[in-house]
Short mmCIF file of C-alpha atoms in Angstrom, two decimals:
data_model
loop_
_atom_site.label_atom_id
_atom_site.label_comp_id
_atom_site.label_asym_id
_atom_site.label_seq_id
_atom_site.Cartn_x
_atom_site.Cartn_y
_atom_site.Cartn_z
CA MET A 1033 102.39 93.92 99.54
CA LEU A 1034 104.58 93.23 102.58
CA ALA A 1035 102.77 89.97 103.26
CA ARG A 1036 103.38 88.78 99.72
CA GLN A 1037 107.08 89.69 99.89
CA PHE A 1038 107.37 87.88 103.21
CA LEU A 1039 105.68 84.74 101.84
CA GLU A 1040 107.78 84.88 98.68
CA SER A 1041 110.91 84.76 100.87
CA LEU A 1042 109.84 81.43 102.42
CA PRO A 1043 111.13 78.46 100.41
CA GLU A 1044 107.89 76.47 100.82
CA PHE A 1045 105.89 79.33 99.31
CA SER A 1046 108.21 80.61 96.58
CA SER A 1047 106.85 78.09 94.05
CA LEU A 1048 103.32 79.50 94.60
CA PHE A 1049 104.28 82.91 93.21
CA LYS A 1050 104.88 83.38 89.52
CA PRO A 1051 105.73 86.79 88.03
CA GLY A 1052 102.64 88.66 86.86
CA HIS A 1053 100.21 86.27 88.58
CA SER A 1054 98.39 86.73 91.86
CA THR A 1055 98.05 83.84 94.23
CA PRO A 1056 94.50 83.27 95.58
CA LEU A 1057 94.17 83.86 99.28
CA TYR A 1058 92.65 80.38 99.78
CA THR A 1059 95.85 78.82 98.43
CA ILE A 1060 97.99 80.71 100.92
CA SER A 1061 95.59 80.07 103.80
CA SER A 1062 95.50 76.36 103.05
CA TYR A 1063 99.25 76.27 103.65
CA LEU A 1064 99.24 78.47 106.74
CA GLY A 1065 96.14 77.02 108.40
CA PRO A 1066 92.68 78.43 108.88
CA GLY A 1067 93.37 80.53 111.92
CA LEU A 1068 95.36 83.17 110.11
CA PHE A 1069 92.53 84.41 107.94
CA LYS A 1070 89.33 83.51 109.84
CA PRO A 1071 87.93 86.12 112.22
CA GLY A 1072 87.02 84.64 115.56
CA TYR A 1073 89.28 81.59 115.09
CA PRO A 1074 89.92 80.22 118.60
CA ARG A 1075 93.66 79.70 118.72
CA GLU A 1076 93.52 78.49 122.31
CA PRO A 1077 90.01 77.21 123.02
CA LYS A 1078 88.79 77.73 126.54
CA SER A 1079 85.32 76.16 126.26
CA PHE A 1080 83.63 73.29 124.47
CA GLY A 1081 82.12 75.66 121.92
CA GLU A 1082 85.54 77.19 121.06
CA TRP A 1083 87.08 73.72 120.85
CA LEU A 1084 84.32 72.54 118.48
CA ARG A 1085 84.63 75.66 116.28
CA LYS A 1086 88.43 75.25 116.10
CA PHE A 1087 88.04 71.57 115.24
CA ARG A 1088 85.46 72.29 112.51
CA LEU A 1089 87.54 75.10 111.01
CA ASP A 1090 90.70 72.95 111.12
CA GLN A 1091 88.81 70.37 109.06
CA GLY A 1092 87.81 73.03 106.57
CA LEU A 1093 84.11 72.53 107.18
CA LEU A 1094 81.32 75.10 107.06
CA ILE A 1095 78.64 74.95 109.74
CA LYS A 1096 76.13 73.55 107.28
CA ASP A 1097 78.54 70.82 106.14
CA PHE A 1098 79.50 69.88 109.68
CA ALA A 1099 75.82 69.76 110.73
CA ARG A 1100 74.94 67.54 107.78
CA LEU A 1101 77.90 65.25 108.53
CA ILE A 1102 76.75 64.82 112.12
CA GLY A 1103 73.06 64.61 111.34
CA VAL A 1104 71.91 67.68 113.34
CA SER A 1105 70.56 71.12 112.35
CA GLU A 1106 72.80 74.10 111.71
CA ASP A 1107 71.16 75.83 114.65
CA THR A 1108 72.34 72.99 116.93
CA VAL A 1109 75.93 73.45 115.79
CA ILE A 1110 75.61 77.26 116.22
CA ASN A 1111 74.25 76.70 119.76
CA TRP A 1112 77.24 74.47 120.59
CA GLU A 1113 79.78 76.85 119.17
CA LYS A 1114 78.49 80.30 119.90
CA ARG A 1115 76.13 79.89 122.86
CA ASN A 1116 78.33 77.28 124.49
CA VAL A 1117 75.45 74.84 124.82
CA LYS A 1118 76.84 71.37 125.50
CA PRO A 1119 75.41 68.49 123.39
CA ARG A 1120 72.91 66.33 125.22
CA GLY A 1121 70.96 63.16 124.55
CA ARG A 1122 70.63 62.03 120.99
CA ALA A 1123 72.58 65.04 119.57
CA ARG A 1124 75.56 64.12 121.80
CA GLU A 1125 75.37 60.52 120.55
CA LYS A 1126 75.35 61.67 116.97
CA LEU A 1127 78.28 64.01 117.50
CA THR A 1128 80.33 61.35 119.24
CA GLU A 1129 79.53 58.72 116.58
CA ALA A 1130 80.34 61.12 113.73
CA LEU A 1131 83.69 62.13 115.28
CA ARG A 1132 84.57 58.45 115.80
CA ARG A 1133 83.39 57.32 112.36
CA VAL A 1134 84.65 60.18 110.25
CA PHE A 1135 87.70 61.37 112.12
CA GLY A 1136 88.88 58.01 113.43
CA ARG A 1137 89.18 58.60 117.11
CA GLU A 1138 87.51 56.14 119.45
CA LYS A 1139 87.19 58.29 122.55
CA TRP A 1140 86.01 61.91 122.63
CA ASP A 1141 85.65 63.76 125.90
CA LEU A 1142 82.58 65.88 125.21
#
């Protein structure tokens, strides 16, 4: 209950709370960012895998959706994020192209 009281005290959140209604956690987390409610969220990434996981979570994408967007398997994304395997060859090209095309940044230091 303390978290709700704290959030109700913030002007930008007060409109979310109506007497007698509960506010879904996803509504609150969408305002506060994914890091507050996601276990293992890398707040300060120290490796490529952590950076990629943070980037994906910040975009609100599941591993399967991110993999489909890039054109690689879910296992490939898991290897990049959790096993800190760096993208190579065709997978690297696909990742770079998807990041450029979808997220509008020309240069990515992978």
